[in-house]
mmCIF file of C-alpha atoms and ligand atoms in Angstrom:
data_model
loop_
_atom_site.group_PDB
_atom_site.id
_atom_site.type_symbol
_atom_site.label_atom_id
_atom_site.label_comp_id
_atom_site.label_asym_id
_atom_site.label_seq_id
_atom_site.Cartn_x
_atom_site.Cartn_y
_atom_site.Cartn_z
ATOM 1 C CA UNK R 1 8.692 16.601 -32.146
ATOM 2 C CA UNK R 2 5.102 15.753 -32.142
ATOM 3 C CA UNK R 3 1.935 17.181 -30.843
ATOM 4 C CA UNK R 4 0.682 14.714 -29.707
ATOM 5 C CA UNK R 5 3.465 12.932 -27.635
ATOM 6 C CA UNK R 6 4.197 13.718 -23.583
ATOM 7 C CA UNK R 7 6.894 12.876 -20.911
ATOM 8 C CA UNK R 8 5.613 11.482 -17.567
ATOM 9 C CA UNK R 9 7.081 11.259 -14.305
ATOM 10 C CA UNK R 10 6.071 8.283 -13.403
ATOM 11 C CA UNK R 11 6.872 7.217 -9.170
ATOM 12 C CA UNK R 12 4.444 4.041 -9.596
ATOM 13 C CA UNK R 13 2.462 6.004 -6.722
ATOM 14 C CA UNK R 14 -1.492 6.566 -7.581
ATOM 15 C CA UNK R 15 -1.397 10.141 -8.858
ATOM 16 C CA UNK R 16 1.559 10.125 -11.351
ATOM 17 C CA UNK R 17 -0.523 6.688 -12.627
ATOM 18 C CA UNK R 18 -3.382 8.971 -12.837
ATOM 19 C CA UNK R 19 -2.071 11.724 -14.556
ATOM 20 C CA UNK R 20 -0.313 9.911 -17.346
ATOM 21 C CA UNK R 21 -3.892 7.847 -17.591
ATOM 22 C CA UNK R 22 -5.837 11.399 -17.876
ATOM 23 C CA UNK R 23 -3.128 12.671 -20.426
ATOM 24 C CA UNK R 24 -3.654 9.191 -22.769
ATOM 25 C CA UNK R 25 -7.224 9.480 -22.213
ATOM 26 C CA UNK R 26 -7.146 12.695 -24.602
ATOM 27 C CA UNK R 27 -5.408 10.862 -27.367
ATOM 28 C CA UNK R 28 -1.891 11.609 -26.340
ATOM 29 C CA UNK R 29 0.939 9.094 -26.304
ATOM 30 C CA UNK R 30 3.303 9.101 -22.895
ATOM 31 C CA UNK R 31 5.981 8.012 -22.220
ATOM 32 C CA UNK R 32 6.741 7.413 -18.370
ATOM 33 C CA UNK R 33 9.603 7.980 -16.916
ATOM 34 C CA UNK R 34 11.087 5.757 -13.463
ATOM 35 C CA UNK R 35 14.065 7.165 -11.935
ATOM 36 C CA UNK R 36 16.675 5.292 -10.138
ATOM 37 C CA UNK R 37 18.751 6.149 -7.379
ATOM 38 C CA UNK R 38 19.838 4.020 -4.638
ATOM 39 C CA UNK R 39 18.037 5.645 -2.160
ATOM 40 C CA UNK R 40 14.718 5.301 -4.500
ATOM 41 C CA UNK R 41 13.876 1.778 -6.305
ATOM 42 C CA UNK R 42 17.322 0.370 -6.981
ATOM 43 C CA UNK R 43 15.826 -2.833 -6.650
ATOM 44 C CA UNK R 44 14.462 -2.663 -10.336
ATOM 45 C CA UNK R 45 17.728 -2.090 -12.077
ATOM 46 C CA UNK R 46 17.603 -5.988 -11.695
ATOM 47 C CA UNK R 47 14.391 -7.018 -13.777
ATOM 48 C CA UNK R 48 13.427 -3.587 -15.639
ATOM 49 C CA UNK R 49 11.910 -5.267 -18.236
ATOM 50 C CA UNK R 50 10.044 -7.243 -15.840
ATOM 51 C CA UNK R 51 8.808 -3.546 -14.112
ATOM 52 C CA UNK R 52 8.004 -2.204 -17.832
ATOM 53 C CA UNK R 53 6.020 -5.314 -18.760
ATOM 54 C CA UNK R 54 4.272 -5.461 -14.821
ATOM 55 C CA UNK R 55 3.432 -1.445 -14.954
ATOM 56 C CA UNK R 56 1.983 -1.736 -19.059
ATOM 57 C CA UNK R 57 -0.157 -4.843 -17.867
ATOM 58 C CA UNK R 58 -1.542 -3.453 -14.794
ATOM 59 C CA UNK R 59 -1.991 0.214 -15.952
ATOM 60 C CA UNK R 60 -1.552 0.148 -19.401
ATOM 61 C CA UNK R 61 1.577 3.095 -19.492
ATOM 62 C CA UNK R 62 4.712 2.455 -21.083
ATOM 63 C CA UNK R 63 7.527 3.002 -18.444
ATOM 64 C CA UNK R 64 11.218 3.740 -19.058
ATOM 65 C CA UNK R 65 13.103 3.201 -16.058
ATOM 66 C CA UNK R 66 16.172 5.801 -15.846
ATOM 67 C CA UNK R 67 19.290 5.172 -14.093
ATOM 68 C CA UNK R 68 21.079 8.355 -12.885
ATOM 69 C CA UNK R 69 22.754 6.821 -9.658
ATOM 70 C CA UNK R 70 25.778 8.449 -9.275
ATOM 71 C CA UNK R 71 24.361 12.165 -10.688
ATOM 72 C CA UNK R 72 21.798 12.099 -7.667
ATOM 73 C CA UNK R 73 24.420 11.660 -5.307
ATOM 74 C CA UNK R 74 26.436 14.425 -6.722
ATOM 75 C CA UNK R 75 23.489 16.333 -6.101
ATOM 76 C CA UNK R 76 22.933 15.393 -2.654
ATOM 77 C CA UNK R 77 26.167 17.026 -1.522
ATOM 78 C CA UNK R 78 24.671 20.888 -1.988
ATOM 79 C CA UNK R 79 21.337 20.810 -3.099
ATOM 80 C CA UNK R 80 20.786 24.149 -4.010
ATOM 81 C CA UNK R 81 17.056 24.154 -2.208
ATOM 82 C CA UNK R 82 18.502 22.539 1.522
ATOM 83 C CA UNK R 83 16.511 19.617 2.876
ATOM 84 C CA UNK R 84 13.284 18.687 4.081
ATOM 85 C CA UNK R 85 12.759 16.861 7.523
ATOM 86 C CA UNK R 86 15.106 14.403 6.857
ATOM 87 C CA UNK R 87 18.067 14.327 4.330
ATOM 88 C CA UNK R 88 15.553 14.385 1.680
ATOM 89 C CA UNK R 89 16.286 16.607 -1.504
ATOM 90 C CA UNK R 90 12.810 17.071 -2.525
ATOM 91 C CA UNK R 91 12.765 20.568 -4.279
ATOM 92 C CA UNK R 92 15.869 19.848 -5.738
ATOM 93 C CA UNK R 93 15.312 16.225 -6.841
ATOM 94 C CA UNK R 94 12.173 17.350 -8.809
ATOM 95 C CA UNK R 95 14.312 20.077 -10.420
ATOM 96 C CA UNK R 96 16.870 17.172 -11.341
ATOM 97 C CA UNK R 97 14.094 15.177 -12.782
ATOM 98 C CA UNK R 98 12.539 17.282 -14.699
ATOM 99 C CA UNK R 99 15.655 18.382 -15.881
ATOM 100 C CA UNK R 100 16.385 14.899 -17.104
ATOM 101 C CA UNK R 101 13.314 14.602 -18.636
ATOM 102 C CA UNK R 102 13.348 17.740 -20.285
ATOM 103 C CA UNK R 103 16.352 16.535 -22.338
ATOM 104 C CA UNK R 104 15.108 13.489 -23.419
ATOM 105 C CA UNK R 105 12.145 14.825 -24.950
ATOM 106 C CA UNK R 106 13.815 15.570 -28.309
ATOM 107 C CA UNK R 107 14.439 11.623 -28.356
ATOM 108 C CA UNK R 108 10.984 10.673 -27.235
ATOM 109 C CA UNK R 109 9.446 13.266 -29.596
ATOM 110 C CA UNK R 110 7.271 14.690 -26.925
ATOM 111 C CA UNK R 111 6.176 18.425 -26.740
ATOM 112 C CA UNK R 112 5.571 18.241 -23.315
ATOM 113 C CA UNK R 113 6.046 17.166 -19.908
ATOM 114 C CA UNK R 114 3.618 15.893 -17.178
ATOM 115 C CA UNK R 115 3.738 14.996 -13.063
ATOM 116 C CA UNK R 116 1.112 13.819 -10.971
ATOM 117 C CA UNK R 117 1.894 16.519 -8.488
ATOM 118 C CA UNK R 118 -1.067 17.940 -6.787
ATOM 119 C CA UNK R 119 -0.850 21.495 -5.431
ATOM 120 C CA UNK R 120 -1.062 21.668 -1.657
ATOM 121 C CA UNK R 121 -0.356 17.978 -1.007
ATOM 122 C CA UNK R 122 3.181 18.262 0.398
ATOM 123 C CA UNK R 123 4.258 21.017 2.717
ATOM 124 C CA UNK R 124 7.513 21.923 0.657
ATOM 125 C CA UNK R 125 8.024 20.854 -2.503
ATOM 126 C CA UNK R 126 4.201 21.207 -3.391
ATOM 127 C CA UNK R 127 3.769 24.713 -2.590
ATOM 128 C CA UNK R 128 2.502 27.058 -4.939
ATOM 129 C CA UNK R 129 5.305 29.119 -5.078
ATOM 130 C CA UNK R 130 7.465 25.857 -5.329
ATOM 131 C CA UNK R 131 6.014 24.700 -8.048
ATOM 132 C CA UNK R 132 6.970 27.887 -10.067
ATOM 133 C CA UNK R 133 10.429 27.543 -8.831
ATOM 134 C CA UNK R 134 10.647 23.906 -9.692
ATOM 135 C CA UNK R 135 9.412 25.155 -13.807
ATOM 136 C CA UNK R 136 11.795 27.916 -13.889
ATOM 137 C CA UNK R 137 14.763 26.042 -12.550
ATOM 138 C CA UNK R 138 14.420 22.772 -14.684
ATOM 139 C CA UNK R 139 13.606 25.083 -17.912
ATOM 140 C CA UNK R 140 9.890 23.801 -17.939
ATOM 141 C CA UNK R 141 8.095 26.719 -17.703
ATOM 142 C CA UNK R 142 5.135 26.405 -20.058
ATOM 143 C CA UNK R 143 5.717 22.889 -21.081
ATOM 144 C CA UNK R 144 4.998 21.647 -17.288
ATOM 145 C CA UNK R 145 1.622 20.203 -16.814
ATOM 146 C CA UNK R 146 0.315 18.939 -14.205
ATOM 147 C CA UNK R 147 -2.962 17.215 -14.777
ATOM 148 C CA UNK R 148 -4.500 16.833 -10.928
ATOM 149 C CA UNK R 149 -4.530 19.892 -10.492
ATOM 150 C CA UNK R 150 -4.264 22.205 -13.323
ATOM 151 C CA UNK R 151 -6.797 23.966 -13.131
ATOM 152 C CA UNK R 152 -5.772 26.110 -10.554
ATOM 153 C CA UNK R 153 -2.404 26.620 -12.250
ATOM 154 C CA UNK R 154 -1.740 29.066 -14.965
ATOM 155 C CA UNK R 155 -2.557 27.656 -18.683
ATOM 156 C CA UNK R 156 0.638 26.268 -20.060
ATOM 157 C CA UNK R 157 1.531 26.327 -24.119
ATOM 158 C CA UNK R 158 -0.305 22.447 -24.544
ATOM 159 C CA UNK R 159 -3.596 23.652 -23.329
ATOM 160 C CA UNK R 160 -3.602 27.011 -25.093
ATOM 161 C CA UNK R 161 -2.560 25.542 -28.518
ATOM 162 C CA UNK R 162 -5.697 23.202 -27.968
ATOM 163 C CA UNK R 163 -3.295 19.709 -27.686
ATOM 164 C CA UNK R 164 -4.645 19.004 -23.970
ATOM 165 C CA UNK R 165 -8.406 20.080 -23.573
ATOM 166 C CA UNK R 166 -8.464 21.991 -20.338
ATOM 167 C CA UNK R 167 -11.678 21.222 -19.389
ATOM 168 C CA UNK R 168 -10.731 17.734 -18.953
ATOM 169 C CA UNK R 169 -8.030 18.150 -16.377
ATOM 170 C CA UNK R 170 -8.779 18.651 -13.143
ATOM 171 C CA UNK R 171 -8.301 20.778 -9.782
ATOM 172 C CA UNK R 172 -7.495 18.823 -6.694
ATOM 173 C CA UNK R 173 -5.731 20.149 -3.795
ATOM 174 C CA UNK R 174 -4.290 19.533 -0.455
ATOM 175 C CA UNK R 175 -3.827 15.780 1.034
ATOM 176 C CA UNK R 176 -6.590 13.675 0.510
ATOM 177 C CA UNK R 177 -6.955 10.970 -1.280
ATOM 178 C CA UNK R 178 -10.744 10.355 -1.761
ATOM 179 C CA UNK R 179 -10.911 12.256 -5.638
ATOM 180 C CA UNK R 180 -7.533 10.258 -6.803
ATOM 181 C CA UNK R 181 -9.531 6.914 -5.215
ATOM 182 C CA UNK R 182 -12.829 7.840 -7.078
ATOM 183 C CA UNK R 183 -10.885 8.813 -10.323
ATOM 184 C CA UNK R 184 -8.642 5.432 -9.943
ATOM 185 C CA UNK R 185 -12.332 3.908 -10.103
ATOM 186 C CA UNK R 186 -13.344 5.537 -13.142
ATOM 187 C CA UNK R 187 -10.642 4.355 -14.924
ATOM 188 C CA UNK R 188 -10.942 0.773 -13.749
ATOM 189 C CA UNK R 189 -7.346 0.864 -11.527
ATOM 190 C CA UNK R 190 -8.065 -1.174 -8.487
ATOM 191 C CA UNK R 191 -4.564 -2.361 -7.464
ATOM 192 C CA UNK R 192 -2.379 0.475 -6.574
ATOM 193 C CA UNK R 193 0.622 1.434 -4.113
ATOM 194 C CA UNK R 194 -0.034 2.847 -0.527
ATOM 195 C CA UNK R 195 0.792 6.254 -0.488
ATOM 196 C CA UNK R 196 4.061 7.057 0.522
ATOM 197 C CA UNK R 197 7.351 4.820 1.267
ATOM 198 C CA UNK R 198 9.746 4.374 -1.332
ATOM 199 C CA UNK R 199 12.616 6.922 -0.557
ATOM 200 C CA UNK R 200 14.727 6.170 2.150
ATOM 201 C CA UNK R 201 15.676 9.715 2.181
ATOM 202 C CA UNK R 202 12.783 10.305 3.803
ATOM 203 C CA UNK R 203 13.244 8.108 6.480
ATOM 204 C CA UNK R 204 14.710 9.245 9.793
ATOM 205 C CA UNK R 205 17.052 6.444 10.396
ATOM 206 C CA UNK R 206 18.704 6.035 7.000
ATOM 207 C CA UNK R 207 18.331 9.494 5.799
ATOM 208 C CA UNK R 208 20.466 9.826 9.674
ATOM 209 C CA UNK R 209 23.280 7.254 8.470
ATOM 210 C CA UNK R 210 23.370 9.068 4.332
ATOM 211 C CA UNK R 211 23.679 12.205 6.257
ATOM 212 C CA UNK R 212 26.685 11.167 7.768
ATOM 213 C CA UNK R 213 28.315 9.393 5.062
ATOM 214 C CA UNK R 214 28.323 13.034 3.406
ATOM 215 C CA UNK R 215 29.134 14.965 6.207
ATOM 216 C CA UNK R 216 32.038 12.642 7.410
ATOM 217 C CA UNK R 217 32.912 11.168 3.853
ATOM 218 C CA UNK R 218 34.246 8.504 6.170
ATOM 219 C CA UNK R 219 33.627 6.179 3.797
ATOM 220 C CA UNK R 220 33.394 7.606 0.764
ATOM 221 C CA UNK R 221 37.793 7.213 0.228
ATOM 222 C CA UNK R 222 39.397 10.075 -1.618
ATOM 223 C CA UNK R 223 35.987 11.510 -1.574
ATOM 224 C CA UNK R 224 34.442 9.665 -4.439
ATOM 225 C CA UNK R 225 30.845 8.881 -3.981
ATOM 226 C CA UNK R 226 29.636 5.404 -4.757
ATOM 227 C CA UNK R 227 26.752 4.011 -5.165
ATOM 228 C CA UNK R 228 28.021 0.284 -3.836
ATOM 229 C CA UNK R 229 28.631 2.490 -0.590
ATOM 230 C CA UNK R 230 24.921 4.060 -0.023
ATOM 231 C CA UNK R 231 23.825 0.149 -0.778
ATOM 232 C CA UNK R 232 25.824 -1.548 2.182
ATOM 233 C CA UNK R 233 24.989 1.989 3.866
ATOM 234 C CA UNK R 234 21.451 0.426 4.171
ATOM 235 C CA UNK R 235 22.118 -3.088 5.693
ATOM 236 C CA UNK R 236 22.442 -4.310 9.065
ATOM 237 C CA UNK R 237 24.486 -2.756 12.119
ATOM 238 C CA UNK R 238 27.088 0.009 11.447
ATOM 239 C CA UNK R 239 29.998 0.573 13.204
ATOM 240 C CA UNK R 240 32.864 2.899 12.998
ATOM 241 C CA UNK R 241 35.914 1.004 13.987
ATOM 242 C CA UNK R 242 38.726 2.828 16.169
ATOM 243 C CA UNK R 243 40.250 5.175 13.642
ATOM 244 C CA UNK R 244 36.594 5.776 12.006
ATOM 245 C CA UNK R 245 36.745 2.403 10.015
ATOM 246 C CA UNK R 246 33.641 1.091 8.331
ATOM 247 C CA UNK R 247 32.151 -1.942 9.627
ATOM 248 C CA UNK R 248 28.817 -3.357 8.723
ATOM 249 C CA UNK R 249 27.078 -6.828 9.985
ATOM 250 C CA UNK R 250 24.306 -8.562 8.464
ATOM 251 C CA UNK R 251 21.591 -9.169 10.693
ATOM 252 C CA UNK R 252 19.959 -12.189 8.554
ATOM 253 C CA UNK R 253 20.800 -14.570 5.697
ATOM 254 C CA UNK R 254 19.532 -12.156 3.391
ATOM 255 C CA UNK R 255 21.760 -9.260 4.507
ATOM 256 C CA UNK R 256 24.731 -11.573 4.671
ATOM 257 C CA UNK R 257 24.444 -12.928 1.112
ATOM 258 C CA UNK R 258 23.802 -8.913 -0.031
ATOM 259 C CA UNK R 259 26.958 -7.662 2.247
ATOM 260 C CA UNK R 260 29.046 -10.719 0.291
ATOM 261 C CA UNK R 261 27.606 -9.766 -3.446
ATOM 262 C CA UNK R 262 28.281 -5.980 -2.303
ATOM 263 C CA UNK R 263 32.618 -6.728 -0.852
ATOM 264 C CA UNK R 264 34.934 -5.107 -3.347
ATOM 265 C CA UNK R 265 38.505 -7.164 -3.691
ATOM 266 C CA UNK R 266 39.921 -4.742 -0.702
ATOM 267 C CA UNK R 267 37.260 -5.234 1.674
ATOM 268 C CA UNK R 268 37.555 -7.728 4.681
ATOM 269 C CA UNK R 269 34.667 -10.354 4.505
ATOM 270 C CA UNK R 270 34.595 -12.139 8.505
ATOM 271 C CA UNK R 271 32.133 -15.275 8.863
ATOM 272 C CA UNK R 272 32.733 -17.263 11.756
ATOM 273 C CA UNK R 273 33.777 -21.042 11.014
ATOM 274 C CA UNK R 274 32.221 -23.052 13.220
ATOM 275 C CA UNK R 275 28.734 -21.911 13.729
ATOM 276 C CA UNK R 276 26.363 -19.646 11.994
ATOM 277 C CA UNK R 277 26.751 -15.818 12.059
ATOM 278 C CA UNK R 278 26.806 -12.378 11.188
ATOM 279 C CA UNK R 279 28.633 -12.179 7.860
ATOM 280 C CA UNK R 280 30.871 -8.828 8.394
ATOM 281 C CA UNK R 281 32.893 -6.292 6.130
ATOM 282 C CA UNK R 282 35.220 -3.868 6.778
ATOM 283 C CA UNK R 283 34.748 -1.420 4.031
ATOM 284 C CA UNK R 284 38.412 -0.158 2.579
ATOM 285 C CA UNK R 285 40.186 -1.054 5.596
ATOM 286 C CA UNK R 286 43.549 0.817 6.354
ATOM 287 C CA UNK R 287 45.807 -2.359 5.939
ATOM 288 C CA UNK R 288 46.515 -5.648 4.532
ATOM 289 C CA UNK R 289 45.989 -8.238 6.658
ATOM 290 C CA UNK R 290 49.242 -9.238 7.053
ATOM 291 C CA UNK R 291 50.474 -6.007 8.624
ATOM 292 C CA UNK R 292 50.167 -5.578 12.369
ATOM 293 C CA UNK R 293 47.688 -2.760 13.001
ATOM 294 C CA UNK R 294 45.418 -4.621 10.453
ATOM 295 C CA UNK R 295 45.243 -7.801 12.746
ATOM 296 C CA UNK R 296 44.824 -5.697 15.461
ATOM 297 C CA UNK R 297 42.257 -4.026 13.820
ATOM 298 C CA UNK R 298 40.282 -7.197 12.496
ATOM 299 C CA UNK R 299 40.463 -8.697 15.658
ATOM 300 C CA UNK R 300 38.417 -6.188 16.761
ATOM 301 C CA UNK R 301 36.105 -6.701 13.957
ATOM 302 C CA UNK R 302 36.015 -10.430 14.470
ATOM 303 C CA UNK R 303 34.821 -9.822 18.090
ATOM 304 C CA UNK R 304 32.110 -8.320 17.144
ATOM 305 C CA UNK R 305 31.547 -10.829 14.104
ATOM 306 C CA UNK R 306 31.620 -13.516 17.408
ATOM 307 C CA UNK R 307 29.530 -10.743 19.700
ATOM 308 C CA UNK R 308 26.431 -11.301 17.631
ATOM 309 C CA UNK R 309 26.859 -14.923 16.043
ATOM 310 C CA UNK R 310 25.897 -17.734 17.413
ATOM 311 C CA UNK R 311 25.779 -18.979 21.153
ATOM 312 C CA UNK R 312 27.381 -22.078 22.251
ATOM 313 C CA UNK R 313 25.141 -23.726 25.166
ATOM 314 C CA UNK R 314 23.201 -20.699 25.123
ATOM 315 C CA UNK R 315 26.449 -18.621 25.973
ATOM 316 C CA UNK R 316 28.648 -16.492 23.901
ATOM 317 C CA UNK R 317 32.070 -17.691 23.532
ATOM 318 C CA UNK R 318 35.210 -17.632 21.756
ATOM 319 C CA UNK R 319 35.277 -18.938 17.920
ATOM 320 C CA UNK R 320 36.940 -19.001 15.003
ATOM 321 C CA UNK R 321 36.832 -16.376 12.374
ATOM 322 C CA UNK R 322 37.726 -16.483 8.696
ATOM 323 C CA UNK R 323 38.822 -13.242 6.747
ATOM 324 C CA UNK R 324 38.805 -12.968 3.542
ATOM 325 C CA UNK R 325 40.657 -9.992 1.442
ATOM 326 C CA UNK R 326 40.619 -10.401 -2.271
ATOM 327 C CA UNK R 327 42.533 -13.788 -2.731
ATOM 328 C CA UNK R 328 43.756 -14.421 0.661
ATOM 329 C CA UNK R 329 42.062 -15.574 3.917
ATOM 330 C CA UNK R 330 43.514 -16.184 7.023
ATOM 331 C CA UNK R 331 41.617 -17.599 10.336
ATOM 332 C CA UNK R 332 41.765 -16.404 14.219
ATOM 333 C CA UNK R 333 40.395 -16.901 17.380
ATOM 334 C CA UNK R 334 38.475 -14.497 19.257
ATOM 335 C CA UNK R 335 36.520 -13.666 22.133
ATOM 336 C CA UNK R 336 33.099 -11.962 21.648
ATOM 337 C CA UNK R 337 33.597 -8.240 22.117
ATOM 338 C CA UNK R 338 31.882 -6.908 25.093
ATOM 339 C CA UNK R 339 29.217 -4.459 24.679
ATOM 340 C CA UNK R 340 31.025 -1.613 26.332
ATOM 341 C CA UNK R 341 33.711 -1.647 24.236
ATOM 342 C CA UNK R 342 31.714 -1.210 21.114
ATOM 343 C CA UNK R 343 28.459 1.009 22.402
ATOM 344 C CA UNK R 344 30.211 4.219 20.803
ATOM 345 C CA UNK R 345 30.863 2.753 17.598
ATOM 346 C CA UNK R 346 27.399 1.978 16.183
ATOM 347 C CA UNK R 347 25.922 4.725 14.141
HETATM 348 S S1 SF4 E 1 10.403 11.680 -1.175
HETATM 349 FE FE1 SF4 E 1 12.867 11.184 -2.013
HETATM 350 S S2 SF4 E 1 12.062 10.591 -4.168
HETATM 351 FE FE2 SF4 E 1 10.243 12.013 -3.793
HETATM 352 S S3 SF4 E 1 11.068 14.027 -4.082
HETATM 353 FE FE3 SF4 E 1 11.871 13.895 -2.193
HETATM 354 S S4 SF4 E 1 13.695 13.048 -2.484
HETATM 355 FE FE4 SF4 E 1 12.685 12.944 -4.171
#
């Protein structure tokens, strides 16, 4: 383990950039970790190398993308410190990430950890007592340094041992951004993301959908959590068909394509054959297409596709819908479903 190496939690926001740069400026090597789950920064999984190169070029920070989707999904079942205003378990989330980061220290040859947290910036997760809880529960007491507000917190091991010069650390507090922006200017950082955003667990609508996924397990099949389910849950229009079956409709071409990509073998995938329209997907439908009850449910789903599909001469009218499941496909002609039938099915 090197005394002169640290691991940083890296959200990609200005505070985490500054924390890494401040420690680098003291001659310490920093490996920044970017945690990715279906709830935040999921898209980076498809462009890890490009992202890491971009961060290195823009900020001079070496970053590693860490995919922790399923483990994180488990955490959401019952976070010890509960949820924030929406479905965001911020305290447990930080404990989770720091615990993971601490376990990576030996491999990275790091002697301590850093974050861009600022005392008092967030009402719940950045209060003084909560910062202490996060340190304790993650096993990071004394080795977790928060450079932006370190002077307001007790000295940590790297400071005591002289690895980090405490005099060059800062005393930021609260929600203001002015001092961060001045510091960014000093480091020559002019391009950085706007604060907030990024974590859909804080979004009232999407957070609500995820909450319901966890509560009802309507979609999780035998209680099994799946990243693919969450990706699907964040798209389009969502319905519970009679019997609680989960159905999704794309709202534009991009969502239609995404739905096709996320479809499993067992799902029903519905498309209109003669007019443009949304792609529909029934997740884990109860029956195969050739069974009568499945047919009835399938007709309801097809009716929704036609309802939100392209009109003929300005009016909704019956249309042919193709339904695919695994290697099989069938077609049916259906009327658009009346709005009164499905208003209660939306969520
Ligand atoms: S906003 Fe989201 S990513 Fe950030 S600490 Fe809270 S739960 Fe975690």
